[in-house]
Amino acid sequence: MCGIVGYVGSDNAKEIIIDGLKRLEYRGYDSAGVAVVQDGKILLKKHVGGIANLENLIGDDPMASGTGIGHTRWATHGAPSDVNAHPHLSADEQIAVVHNGIIENYVELRKMLTEQHGIRFRSETDSEVIAQLIGIHYEGNLEDAVYKAVAQMRGAYAISVIAADQPEKIVAVRKDAPLIAGLGKGCNFIASDIPALLKYVKEIYLIENNETVVLTPDSVKIYDDERNEVSRDVFHVTWDADAAEKEGYEHFMLKEIYEQPKGLHETISRRLNEDGTIKLDGISMTREDIEGFNKIYIVACGTAYHAGLVGKYIIEKLAKVPVEVDVASEFRYRDPYVDDKTLFIAISQSGETLDTLAALREAKRKGARVLSVVNVVGSSVARESDDVFYTWAGPEIAVASTKAYTTQLMCMYLIGLYMGYEKGTITREYYDQFIADLMDVSGKLEASLKNAGIIEGLSRMLYNKEQVFFIGRGLDSSVSYEGSLKLKEISYINSFAIAAGELKHGTIALIEPGTLVVTLATQDFLYEKMLSNIQEVKARGAHVLSIAKEGNTEIETHSNEVLYIPACRDEITPLLSVVPLQLFAYYVARERGCNIDKPKNLAKSVTVE
Ligand code: M6R
């Protein structure tokens, strides 16, 4: 949930670290800090709040040094404050550490350090124990001290460490939290995420679990947990530096909404053979494998879970196999029935969501075949899966997920079509037409984004609603969950989604005159049923904002406002209908003066339970 950047070389480390931290601020923005090695001492600056606060604190101080580490925090242990911010120092101030993750045995370690070594802790964090542990073990060899400390730690961590008397060295360790090393010329980098380094390097090493990296200006060496040096292939990053810039958009979220036509096109067009059939690159499933699955679990969190809801509908319909969708934090603890005939599909933008990763491991342990749909190449979920299907959305920086969701949906369609065609549960004609329709979506979306002004105008009228309901049936119901999540997470409006048919079984009690109800009515075969539900809320005075397909003017007589999506087959409306909901959430949040890219209490990647 936090971001790490480190630099060792001859340029000003502080400048590079601050620049990298700004690109990682989406990972955490409760506090930030930087430490550099300067004249045999550690120079430390840290401050509660965003990177701008840290910059103000640093002011004109050049912090001249070529070696340093920095961190942007999303608080777990200890409230956001100056002292709880990273880096943390050892008692003698010779060691500085930044940490992502959680040290599970920190209470016991803290007790031991206090009672046996007389250490007085400065912060309430679990992370400080790492600095103190390394501090007590340090006798001039930083790698030694780090190995000894790590042997005493339990939990998930990516750490980076510097020592006051080692002016050209960073030691970093990874266990269950992302870590990459960037390979420069006469300089090297460490970071939790690729966007931090895009401006500087395109060649990186993906660090594996239980590996230690030792960086100097001229070398990056990786060692396993027994201190054997390991070789690693260089990974070439294809994202360009602009991908992590706002490029004139007011917010990353808006930029990413507008990037959806491109993301969808990339995700499908790279997967078509010359004869128009789908090639599932990264997936080695044979027809026999597909026929052998008697059950599919789709497991994910948040927005990715909502993509799974659509996936269930599509895969069941096309491939005629039962699909269950679950949130990862529930799946992993409920002893689910999984065996070697189960296909487990994990969906994750970051590929680092701890609950999703843990659920994946549980499914694997029970014998399931694991397929992941992931955006970040080389991420933990991708690496631990049998097959990986990348979403090709490009880096998603805004905390509120948008282009990851639509590209995840596209992957669900491709997987469903592929499986259905291989199994013979759909005809070639149906398959070809479906693919052609999917190919058309990106153009349709591009055109419909031109109506953003209408949604902006609407949001000016509706931004001060205190609660909002989202209702729909079938696929519209799945999309309504995502519309509701988007609105609540960035505008802080109390919003709630429910299958329209369920409304009358309780929730309708909350509908009052003026309550905003967003109704999704894009499914032709459910339209009349949906109209009845619209009438139910209308009769209780609700303000009805409907989402419908172009050409359906009739719905205007039942709604206060209607937002239209381009006409298309019912099955693919989620790719189009979510977009006005994303834009509505965006403009409402902007109207309410919210911090759209960095909503309160949230972080982009949830690497803790
Ligand atoms: O990286 P992941 O896709 O695994 O993240 C899962 C959720 O944390 C994420 O989708 C979250 O719900 C979004 N911020 C919502 O916009």
Coordinates of C-alpha atoms and ligand atoms in Angstrom, one line a residue:
M1 CA 0.0 0.0 0.0
C2 CA 3.0 2.2 0.4
G3 CA 5.6 3.3 -2.2
I4 CA 9.3 2.9 -2.1
V5 CA 12.0 4.6 -4.2
G6 CA 15.8 4.4 -3.8
Y7 CA 18.7 5.7 -5.9
V8 CA 22.4 5.1 -5.8
G9 CA 24.6 7.0 -8.3
S10 CA 26.2 10.4 -8.9
D11 CA 23.1 12.6 -9.4
N12 CA 21.1 14.2 -6.5
A13 CA 19.4 11.2 -5.0
K14 CA 16.8 13.4 -3.2
E15 CA 15.6 14.9 -6.4
I16 CA 15.2 11.6 -8.1
I17 CA 13.5 10.0 -5.1
I18 CA 11.0 12.9 -4.7
D19 CA 10.2 12.7 -8.4
G20 CA 9.6 8.9 -8.1
L21 CA 7.5 9.3 -5.0
K22 CA 5.2 11.8 -6.8
R23 CA 4.6 9.0 -9.3
L24 CA 3.8 6.6 -6.5
E25 CA 1.7 8.9 -4.4
Y26 CA -1.3 6.8 -5.5
R27 CA 0.1 4.0 -3.4
G28 CA -0.2 6.0 -0.2
Y29 CA -0.4 9.6 0.8
D30 CA -0.6 9.8 4.5
S31 CA 3.0 10.9 4.9
A32 CA 6.2 10.8 3.1
G33 CA 9.9 10.9 3.8
V34 CA 13.4 10.7 2.3
A35 CA 16.8 9.8 3.9
V36 CA 20.2 10.2 2.2
V37 CA 23.7 9.3 3.2
Q38 CA 25.7 12.5 3.7
D39 CA 29.2 12.9 5.2
G40 CA 29.0 9.7 7.2
K41 CA 25.6 10.5 8.6
I42 CA 22.0 9.8 7.6
L43 CA 20.1 13.0 6.8
L44 CA 16.4 12.4 7.3
K45 CA 13.3 14.5 6.3
K46 CA 9.8 13.2 6.8
H47 CA 6.4 14.8 7.1
V48 CA 2.8 13.9 7.5
G49 CA 0.6 14.5 4.4
G50 CA 1.4 14.4 0.8
I51 CA 4.8 14.8 -1.0
A52 CA 4.1 18.6 -1.3
N53 CA 4.4 18.8 2.5
L54 CA 7.7 16.9 2.4
E55 CA 9.0 19.3 -0.3
N56 CA 8.0 22.3 1.8
L57 CA 9.9 20.8 4.8
I58 CA 13.0 20.2 2.7
G59 CA 12.8 23.7 1.2
D60 CA 16.2 24.8 -0.2
D61 CA 18.2 22.1 1.5
P62 CA 19.9 20.3 -1.4
M63 CA 20.4 17.2 0.8
A64 CA 23.4 16.7 -1.5
S65 CA 24.0 13.0 -1.8
G66 CA 24.0 10.3 -4.5
T67 CA 22.5 7.6 -2.2
G68 CA 19.1 7.6 -0.6
I69 CA 15.7 6.0 0.0
G70 CA 12.2 7.4 0.1
H71 CA 8.7 6.4 1.0
T72 CA 5.1 7.4 0.7
R73 CA 2.9 5.8 3.3
W74 CA -0.6 4.4 3.7
A75 CA -0.9 3.9 7.5
T76 CA -1.5 0.5 9.0
H77 CA 0.2 0.4 12.3
G78 CA 0.2 3.9 13.9
A79 CA -1.7 6.9 12.7
P80 CA -0.3 9.2 10.0
S81 CA 2.1 11.5 11.7
D82 CA 5.7 12.8 11.3
V83 CA 7.2 10.2 13.6
N84 CA 5.3 7.3 12.1
A85 CA 6.4 8.4 8.6
H86 CA 9.2 6.4 6.9
P87 CA 12.2 6.2 6.7
H88 CA 12.8 4.9 10.2
L89 CA 16.2 5.1 11.9
S90 CA 18.0 2.7 14.2
A91 CA 18.7 3.9 17.7
D92 CA 22.2 5.0 16.8
E93 CA 20.9 6.7 13.6
Q94 CA 23.4 4.7 11.5
I95 CA 20.7 2.8 9.6
A96 CA 17.6 4.0 7.7
V97 CA 14.8 1.8 6.5
V98 CA 11.7 2.1 4.4
H99 CA 9.2 -0.7 4.4
N100 CA 6.0 -1.8 2.6
G101 CA 3.9 -4.5 4.2
I102 CA 3.3 -5.7 7.7
I103 CA 5.7 -7.3 10.2
E104 CA 3.4 -9.7 12.0
N105 CA 5.6 -10.5 14.9
Y106 CA 6.5 -6.8 15.6
V107 CA 5.1 -6.9 19.1
E108 CA 7.3 -9.7 20.2
L109 CA 10.3 -8.1 18.4
R110 CA 9.7 -4.8 19.9
K111 CA 9.5 -6.3 23.4
M112 CA 12.8 -8.2 22.8
L113 CA 14.5 -5.0 21.5
T114 CA 13.3 -3.0 24.4
E115 CA 14.0 -5.5 27.1
Q116 CA 17.3 -7.0 25.9
H117 CA 18.8 -4.1 24.0
G118 CA 17.3 -1.1 25.8
I119 CA 16.0 0.4 22.6
R120 CA 13.6 3.2 23.0
F121 CA 11.2 3.3 20.1
R122 CA 10.3 6.6 18.5
S123 CA 7.2 5.6 16.5
E124 CA 4.2 3.3 16.9
T125 CA 4.9 1.5 13.6
D126 CA 5.7 -2.2 13.0
S127 CA 8.3 -0.9 10.5
E128 CA 10.6 0.7 13.1
V129 CA 11.5 -2.8 14.5
I130 CA 13.2 -3.5 11.1
A131 CA 15.5 -0.5 11.5
Q132 CA 16.2 -1.4 15.1
L133 CA 16.9 -5.0 14.3
I134 CA 19.3 -4.2 11.6
G135 CA 20.9 -1.6 13.9
I136 CA 21.7 -4.2 16.6
H137 CA 23.1 -6.6 14.0
Y138 CA 25.2 -4.0 12.1
E139 CA 28.9 -4.4 12.4
G140 CA 30.1 -2.8 9.2
N141 CA 28.5 -5.3 6.7
L142 CA 25.1 -4.2 5.7
E143 CA 24.1 -7.3 3.9
D144 CA 25.0 -9.4 7.0
A145 CA 22.9 -7.3 9.2
V146 CA 19.9 -7.3 6.9
Y147 CA 20.1 -11.1 6.5
K148 CA 20.2 -11.5 10.3
A149 CA 17.2 -9.2 10.8
V150 CA 15.1 -10.7 8.1
A151 CA 15.6 -14.1 9.7
Q152 CA 13.8 -12.8 12.8
M153 CA 11.0 -11.2 10.9
R154 CA 7.6 -12.7 10.0
G155 CA 5.1 -11.1 7.6
A156 CA 5.1 -9.4 4.2
Y157 CA 7.7 -6.9 3.3
A158 CA 9.6 -5.0 0.8
I159 CA 12.4 -3.1 2.5
S160 CA 15.2 -0.8 1.4
V161 CA 18.1 0.0 3.7
I162 CA 21.0 2.4 3.8
A163 CA 23.8 2.8 6.3
A164 CA 25.6 6.1 7.3
D165 CA 29.0 4.6 6.6
Q166 CA 28.1 3.0 3.3
P167 CA 27.9 6.0 1.0
E168 CA 27.3 4.0 -2.2
K169 CA 25.1 1.1 -1.2
I170 CA 21.4 0.2 -0.9
V171 CA 20.3 -3.3 0.3
A172 CA 16.7 -4.3 -0.3
V173 CA 14.7 -7.4 0.4
R174 CA 11.4 -8.7 -0.9
K175 CA 8.9 -11.0 0.6
D176 CA 5.3 -10.9 -0.5
A177 CA 5.4 -7.2 -1.5
P178 CA 6.5 -5.9 -4.9
L179 CA 10.0 -4.8 -5.5
I180 CA 12.0 -4.0 -8.7
A181 CA 15.5 -2.8 -9.4
G182 CA 16.0 -0.3 -12.2
L183 CA 19.2 -0.6 -14.2
G184 CA 20.8 2.7 -15.1
K185 CA 24.2 3.8 -16.4
G186 CA 26.5 4.5 -13.5
C187 CA 23.5 4.5 -11.2
N188 CA 20.8 2.1 -10.1
F189 CA 17.4 2.3 -8.6
I190 CA 15.1 0.4 -6.3
A191 CA 11.3 0.8 -6.3
S192 CA 8.1 -0.8 -5.4
D193 CA 6.5 -0.1 -8.8
I194 CA 7.5 0.6 -12.4
P195 CA 5.9 4.0 -12.8
A196 CA 8.3 5.5 -10.3
L197 CA 11.2 4.7 -12.6
L198 CA 9.7 5.2 -16.1
K199 CA 11.4 8.5 -16.5
Y200 CA 14.8 7.1 -15.8
V201 CA 15.1 3.4 -16.9
K202 CA 13.3 0.9 -19.1
E203 CA 15.4 -2.1 -18.1
I204 CA 14.6 -3.7 -14.8
Y205 CA 15.0 -6.8 -12.7
L206 CA 11.8 -8.2 -11.1
I207 CA 12.8 -9.2 -7.7
E208 CA 11.4 -12.5 -6.4
N209 CA 10.2 -13.5 -3.0
N210 CA 13.0 -14.0 -0.3
E211 CA 15.6 -12.3 -2.5
T212 CA 18.0 -9.7 -1.4
V213 CA 19.3 -7.1 -3.8
V214 CA 22.5 -5.2 -3.3
L215 CA 22.8 -2.0 -5.3
T216 CA 25.8 0.2 -5.9
P217 CA 26.3 2.7 -8.7
D218 CA 27.9 0.1 -10.9
S219 CA 26.2 -3.1 -10.0
V220 CA 22.9 -4.8 -9.0
K221 CA 23.4 -8.2 -7.4
I222 CA 20.6 -10.5 -6.4
Y223 CA 20.9 -13.2 -3.8
D224 CA 18.6 -15.9 -2.6
D225 CA 17.8 -16.6 1.0
E226 CA 20.9 -18.7 1.4
R227 CA 23.0 -15.9 0.1
N228 CA 23.8 -17.6 -3.3
E229 CA 24.0 -15.1 -6.1
V230 CA 21.2 -15.6 -8.6
S231 CA 21.0 -14.5 -12.2
R232 CA 18.0 -12.7 -13.6
D233 CA 16.8 -11.9 -17.1
V234 CA 16.5 -8.2 -17.8
F235 CA 12.8 -7.2 -18.1
H236 CA 12.2 -4.5 -20.7
V237 CA 9.4 -2.2 -19.8
T238 CA 7.2 -1.2 -22.7
W239 CA 5.1 1.5 -20.9
D240 CA 6.3 4.9 -21.9
A241 CA 7.0 7.7 -19.5
D242 CA 4.0 9.7 -20.6
A243 CA 1.7 6.9 -19.5
A244 CA 2.4 7.9 -15.9
E245 CA 1.8 11.6 -16.6
K246 CA -1.5 13.5 -16.7
E247 CA -0.9 14.9 -20.1
G248 CA -3.1 17.9 -19.7
Y249 CA -6.0 16.2 -18.0
E250 CA -7.0 17.6 -14.7
H251 CA -6.9 14.2 -13.0
F252 CA -5.5 10.8 -13.8
M253 CA -8.9 9.4 -13.4
L254 CA -10.3 11.5 -16.2
K255 CA -7.3 10.6 -18.4
E256 CA -7.8 7.0 -17.7
I257 CA -11.5 7.1 -18.5
Y258 CA -10.5 8.6 -21.9
E259 CA -7.9 5.9 -22.4
Q260 CA -10.5 3.2 -22.4
P261 CA -11.1 3.0 -26.2
K262 CA -7.4 2.5 -26.7
G263 CA -7.1 -0.1 -23.8
L264 CA -10.0 -2.1 -25.2
H265 CA -8.6 -2.0 -28.7
E266 CA -5.2 -3.1 -27.4
T267 CA -6.7 -5.9 -25.3
I268 CA -8.7 -7.5 -28.1
S269 CA -6.7 -6.7 -31.3
R270 CA -3.5 -8.3 -30.1
R271 CA -5.5 -11.5 -29.5
L272 CA -6.9 -12.2 -32.9
N273 CA -5.4 -14.6 -35.4
E274 CA -5.5 -13.8 -39.1
D275 CA -8.6 -15.9 -39.5
G276 CA -10.3 -13.9 -36.9
T277 CA -10.2 -16.5 -34.1
I278 CA -9.0 -15.7 -30.6
K279 CA -5.5 -16.6 -29.5
L280 CA -5.1 -16.6 -25.8
D281 CA -1.5 -15.6 -25.5
G282 CA -0.1 -16.6 -22.2
I283 CA -2.7 -19.4 -21.8
S284 CA -1.7 -22.9 -22.6
M285 CA -5.1 -24.5 -22.1
T286 CA -6.0 -27.3 -24.5
R287 CA -9.5 -28.3 -25.6
E288 CA -9.2 -31.3 -23.2
D289 CA -8.3 -29.0 -20.3
I290 CA -11.3 -26.8 -21.0
E291 CA -13.6 -29.8 -21.3
G292 CA -12.2 -31.2 -18.1
F293 CA -13.2 -28.2 -15.9
N294 CA -16.4 -28.8 -14.1
K295 CA -16.4 -25.6 -12.2
I296 CA -14.9 -22.1 -12.4
Y297 CA -14.2 -19.7 -9.5
I298 CA -13.6 -16.1 -10.3
V299 CA -12.0 -14.4 -7.3
A300 CA -11.0 -10.8 -6.9
C301 CA -11.6 -7.6 -4.8
G302 CA -13.4 -4.3 -5.4
T303 CA -13.7 -3.3 -9.0
A304 CA -12.0 -6.4 -10.2
Y305 CA -14.6 -8.5 -8.3
H306 CA -17.3 -6.5 -10.2
A307 CA -15.6 -7.5 -13.5
G308 CA -15.9 -11.1 -12.3
L309 CA -19.6 -10.7 -11.9
V310 CA -19.9 -9.9 -15.6
G311 CA -17.4 -12.7 -16.3
K312 CA -19.7 -15.2 -14.6
Y313 CA -22.6 -14.2 -16.7
I314 CA -20.6 -14.3 -19.9
I315 CA -18.6 -17.5 -19.3
E316 CA -21.7 -19.5 -18.1
K317 CA -23.6 -18.3 -21.1
L318 CA -20.9 -19.0 -23.7
A319 CA -19.0 -22.0 -22.2
K320 CA -21.8 -23.7 -20.3
V321 CA -19.9 -24.3 -17.2
P322 CA -20.9 -23.2 -13.7
V323 CA -19.1 -20.2 -12.5
E324 CA -19.0 -18.9 -8.9
V325 CA -17.7 -15.4 -8.1
D326 CA -16.3 -14.5 -4.7
V327 CA -14.5 -11.7 -3.0
A328 CA -11.0 -12.9 -2.2
S329 CA -11.1 -12.1 1.5
E330 CA -14.1 -14.4 1.9
F331 CA -12.9 -17.2 -0.4
R332 CA -9.6 -17.7 1.3
Y333 CA -11.2 -18.4 4.7
R334 CA -14.3 -20.4 3.8
D335 CA -12.7 -23.7 2.9
P336 CA -14.2 -23.6 -0.6
Y337 CA -14.7 -26.8 -2.5
V338 CA -11.9 -26.8 -5.1
D339 CA -10.2 -29.7 -6.8
D340 CA -8.1 -30.5 -9.9
K341 CA -11.2 -30.1 -12.1
T342 CA -11.6 -26.5 -11.0
L343 CA -10.4 -23.5 -13.0
F344 CA -9.6 -20.6 -10.7
I345 CA -9.6 -17.2 -12.3
A346 CA -8.0 -14.4 -10.3
I347 CA -8.6 -10.8 -11.5
S348 CA -6.3 -8.0 -10.4
Q349 CA -5.2 -4.7 -11.8
S350 CA -2.1 -4.5 -9.6
G351 CA -1.4 -8.2 -9.3
E352 CA -0.3 -7.4 -5.7
T353 CA -3.6 -7.4 -3.8
L354 CA -2.8 -9.6 -0.8
D355 CA -6.3 -11.1 -0.4
T356 CA -6.4 -12.1 -4.1
L357 CA -2.9 -13.6 -3.9
A358 CA -3.8 -15.6 -0.8
A359 CA -7.0 -16.9 -2.4
L360 CA -5.0 -17.9 -5.4
R361 CA -2.5 -19.8 -3.2
E362 CA -5.3 -21.5 -1.4
A363 CA -6.9 -22.6 -4.7
K364 CA -3.5 -23.8 -6.0
R365 CA -2.9 -25.8 -2.8
K366 CA -6.2 -27.6 -3.4
G367 CA -5.2 -28.5 -7.0
A368 CA -7.0 -25.9 -9.1
R369 CA -5.6 -24.7 -12.4
V370 CA -4.9 -21.0 -11.9
L371 CA -5.5 -18.4 -14.6
S372 CA -5.0 -14.7 -13.8
V373 CA -6.2 -11.6 -15.5
V374 CA -3.7 -9.0 -14.6
N375 CA -2.6 -5.5 -15.7
V376 CA 0.9 -5.2 -14.2
V377 CA 3.3 -7.4 -16.0
G378 CA 5.5 -9.5 -13.7
S379 CA 3.4 -8.8 -10.6
S380 CA 3.0 -11.5 -7.9
V381 CA -0.4 -12.7 -9.0
A382 CA 0.9 -13.1 -12.6
R383 CA 4.0 -14.9 -11.4
E384 CA 2.2 -17.4 -9.2
S385 CA -0.4 -18.3 -11.8
D386 CA -0.3 -21.2 -14.3
D387 CA -1.5 -19.0 -17.1
V388 CA -1.6 -15.2 -17.3
F389 CA -3.8 -13.1 -19.5
Y390 CA -2.7 -9.5 -19.5
T391 CA -5.2 -6.6 -19.8
W392 CA -2.9 -4.2 -21.7
A393 CA -4.6 -1.2 -20.1
G394 CA -1.3 0.6 -19.4
P395 CA -0.4 1.9 -16.0
E396 CA -3.5 2.9 -13.9
I397 CA -2.6 5.6 -11.5
A398 CA -5.9 7.0 -10.1
V399 CA -7.0 5.0 -7.1
A400 CA -10.5 4.7 -8.7
S401 CA -10.2 1.9 -11.2
T402 CA -11.6 2.6 -14.7
K403 CA -9.7 1.4 -17.6
A404 CA -8.5 -1.7 -15.7
Y405 CA -12.2 -2.6 -15.2
T406 CA -13.2 -2.3 -18.9
T407 CA -10.1 -4.2 -20.1
Q408 CA -10.8 -6.9 -17.5
L409 CA -14.3 -7.2 -18.9
M410 CA -12.8 -7.5 -22.4
C411 CA -10.7 -10.4 -21.1
M412 CA -13.8 -12.1 -19.7
Y413 CA -15.4 -11.9 -23.1
L414 CA -12.4 -13.3 -24.8
I415 CA -12.0 -16.2 -22.3
G416 CA -15.7 -17.0 -22.5
L417 CA -15.7 -17.0 -26.3
Y418 CA -12.5 -19.0 -26.5
M419 CA -13.8 -21.6 -24.1
G420 CA -17.2 -21.8 -25.7
Y421 CA -15.8 -22.1 -29.2
E422 CA -13.3 -24.8 -28.1
K423 CA -16.1 -26.8 -26.3
G424 CA -18.5 -26.4 -29.2
T425 CA -21.1 -24.7 -27.1
I426 CA -21.4 -21.8 -29.5
T427 CA -21.4 -21.8 -33.3
R428 CA -18.7 -20.3 -35.5
E429 CA -21.2 -17.8 -36.8
Y430 CA -22.2 -16.6 -33.3
Y431 CA -18.5 -16.5 -32.3
D432 CA -17.5 -14.4 -35.4
Q433 CA -20.3 -12.0 -34.9
F434 CA -19.6 -11.6 -31.2
I435 CA -15.9 -10.9 -31.9
A436 CA -16.8 -8.3 -34.6
D437 CA -19.1 -6.6 -32.1
L438 CA -16.3 -6.5 -29.5
M439 CA -14.0 -5.0 -32.1
D440 CA -16.6 -2.2 -32.7
V441 CA -16.8 -1.3 -29.0
S442 CA -13.7 0.9 -28.9
G443 CA -15.0 3.2 -31.7
K444 CA -18.5 3.3 -30.1
L445 CA -16.9 4.3 -26.8
E446 CA -14.8 6.9 -28.4
A447 CA -17.9 8.5 -29.9
S448 CA -19.9 8.3 -26.7
L449 CA -17.2 10.0 -24.7
K450 CA -18.0 13.1 -26.7
N451 CA -21.2 13.4 -24.6
A452 CA -19.1 13.9 -21.4
G453 CA -20.4 17.5 -21.3
I454 CA -23.9 16.4 -20.7
I455 CA -22.8 14.3 -17.8
E456 CA -20.8 17.2 -16.4
G457 CA -23.9 19.4 -16.6
L458 CA -26.0 16.8 -14.8
S459 CA -23.5 16.4 -12.1
R460 CA -23.8 20.1 -11.3
M461 CA -27.5 19.5 -10.7
L462 CA -27.2 16.4 -8.7
Y463 CA -23.9 16.6 -6.8
N464 CA -25.4 17.5 -3.4
K465 CA -27.5 14.3 -3.1
E466 CA -26.9 12.6 0.2
Q467 CA -27.6 9.1 -0.9
V468 CA -27.8 7.4 -4.3
F469 CA -29.1 4.0 -5.3
F470 CA -28.0 2.1 -8.4
I471 CA -30.3 -0.6 -9.7
G472 CA -30.3 -2.9 -12.7
R473 CA -31.1 -6.5 -13.8
G474 CA -28.9 -9.1 -15.2
L475 CA -25.7 -7.6 -16.5
D476 CA -27.0 -4.2 -15.6
S477 CA -27.0 -5.3 -12.0
S478 CA -23.3 -6.2 -12.1
V479 CA -22.5 -2.8 -13.6
S480 CA -24.6 -1.0 -11.0
Y481 CA -22.3 -2.3 -8.3
E482 CA -19.3 -0.8 -10.1
G483 CA -21.2 2.5 -10.7
S484 CA -22.0 2.7 -7.0
L485 CA -18.5 1.9 -5.9
K486 CA -17.0 4.6 -8.2
L487 CA -19.4 7.2 -6.8
K488 CA -18.8 6.4 -3.1
E489 CA -15.1 6.0 -3.2
I490 CA -14.3 9.4 -4.8
S491 CA -17.3 11.6 -3.9
Y492 CA -18.0 10.1 -0.4
I493 CA -21.7 10.1 -1.2
N494 CA -23.5 7.2 0.5
S495 CA -24.3 5.0 -2.5
F496 CA -25.8 1.6 -2.7
A497 CA -26.3 -0.9 -5.5
I498 CA -28.9 -3.6 -5.6
A499 CA -30.4 -6.0 -8.1
A500 CA -33.6 -4.1 -9.2
G501 CA -35.8 -7.1 -8.4
E502 CA -34.6 -7.2 -4.8
L503 CA -35.5 -3.6 -4.1
K504 CA -39.0 -4.4 -3.0
H505 CA -37.7 -6.9 -0.5
G506 CA -36.4 -4.3 1.9
T507 CA -34.3 -1.5 0.4
I508 CA -37.2 0.3 -1.1
A509 CA -38.0 1.5 2.5
L510 CA -35.1 4.0 2.0
I511 CA -36.5 5.7 -1.1
E512 CA -37.9 9.1 -0.3
P513 CA -39.0 12.0 -2.4
G514 CA -35.9 13.3 -4.2
T515 CA -33.7 10.3 -3.6
L516 CA -31.5 9.8 -6.6
V517 CA -31.9 6.4 -8.2
V518 CA -29.7 5.5 -11.2
T519 CA -31.4 2.9 -13.2
L520 CA -29.6 0.8 -15.8
A521 CA -31.9 -0.4 -18.4
T522 CA -29.8 -1.7 -21.3
Q523 CA -30.9 -5.3 -21.4
D524 CA -33.7 -5.6 -24.1
F525 CA -35.1 -8.8 -22.8
L526 CA -35.4 -7.4 -19.2
Y527 CA -36.6 -4.0 -20.2
E528 CA -40.2 -4.4 -19.2
K529 CA -39.3 -5.8 -15.8
M530 CA -36.9 -3.0 -15.3
L531 CA -39.6 -0.5 -16.2
S532 CA -41.7 -1.9 -13.4
N533 CA -38.9 -1.3 -10.9
I534 CA -38.5 2.2 -12.2
Q535 CA -42.2 2.8 -11.6
E536 CA -41.8 1.5 -8.1
V537 CA -39.2 4.1 -7.2
K538 CA -40.9 6.8 -9.2
A539 CA -44.1 6.2 -7.2
R540 CA -42.1 7.0 -4.0
G541 CA -40.9 10.3 -5.4
A542 CA -37.4 9.1 -6.5
H543 CA -35.4 11.2 -9.0
V544 CA -34.6 8.8 -11.7
L545 CA -31.5 9.0 -13.9
S546 CA -31.6 6.2 -16.5
I547 CA -28.9 4.7 -18.6
A548 CA -30.4 3.2 -21.8
K549 CA -29.4 2.3 -25.3
E550 CA -29.7 4.9 -28.1
G551 CA -33.1 4.7 -29.8
N552 CA -35.0 4.0 -26.6
T553 CA -36.8 7.3 -26.3
E554 CA -39.7 5.7 -24.5
I555 CA -37.7 5.5 -21.3
E556 CA -37.7 9.3 -21.2
T557 CA -41.3 9.3 -20.1
H558 CA -40.3 7.3 -17.0
S559 CA -37.1 9.1 -16.1
N560 CA -36.0 12.6 -15.0
E561 CA -33.0 12.3 -17.2
V562 CA -31.6 9.7 -19.6
L563 CA -28.0 9.0 -20.6
Y564 CA -27.6 7.0 -23.8
I565 CA -25.0 4.5 -24.7
P566 CA -24.5 3.4 -28.3
A567 CA -26.8 0.5 -29.5
C568 CA -25.2 -2.9 -29.2
R569 CA -25.9 -6.5 -28.4
D570 CA -27.1 -6.9 -24.8
E571 CA -24.1 -9.0 -23.7
I572 CA -21.6 -6.3 -24.3
T573 CA -23.4 -3.3 -22.8
P574 CA -21.2 -3.3 -19.6
L575 CA -18.3 -2.1 -21.7
L576 CA -20.3 1.0 -22.6
S577 CA -22.7 1.5 -19.7
V578 CA -20.1 1.8 -17.0
V579 CA -18.5 4.8 -18.7
P580 CA -21.3 7.3 -18.0
L581 CA -21.2 6.1 -14.4
Q582 CA -17.5 6.6 -14.2
L583 CA -17.9 10.1 -15.6
F584 CA -20.8 10.9 -13.3
A585 CA -18.8 9.9 -10.3
Y586 CA -15.9 11.9 -11.5
Y587 CA -17.8 15.1 -12.2
V588 CA -19.9 14.8 -9.0
A589 CA -16.6 14.4 -6.9
R590 CA -15.1 17.4 -8.7
E591 CA -18.2 19.5 -8.0
R592 CA -17.9 18.5 -4.3
G593 CA -14.2 19.5 -4.3
C594 CA -12.9 16.0 -3.5
N595 CA -9.4 14.8 -3.9
I596 CA -10.3 12.6 -6.9
D597 CA -7.1 10.8 -7.6
K598 CA -6.3 10.2 -4.0
P599 CA -9.5 9.7 -2.1
K600 CA -9.4 9.6 1.7
N601 CA -8.5 6.4 3.5
L602 CA -7.8 4.6 0.2
A603 CA -4.7 3.5 -1.6
K604 CA -4.2 2.0 -5.0
S605 CA -2.8 -1.3 -4.2
V606 CA -4.0 -3.2 -1.1
T607 CA -1.1 -5.3 -0.1
V608 CA -2.3 -5.9 3.5
E609 CA -5.2 -8.0 4.8
Ligands
M6R1 O1 -5.3 -4.2 -8.0 P1 -6.6 -5.0 -7.8 O2 -7.4 -5.0 -9.0 O3 -6.4 -6.3 -7.2 O4 -7.4 -4.1 -6.7 C1 -8.6 -4.5 -6.2 C2 -9.3 -3.4 -5.6 O5 -8.6 -3.0 -4.5 C3 -9.6 -2.3 -6.5 O6 -10.3 -2.7 -7.6 C4 -10.4 -1.2 -5.8 O7 -11.7 -1.6 -5.5 C5 -10.5 0.1 -6.7 N1 -9.7 1.1 -6.1 C6 -11.8 0.6 -6.9 O8 -11.8 1.7 -7.8

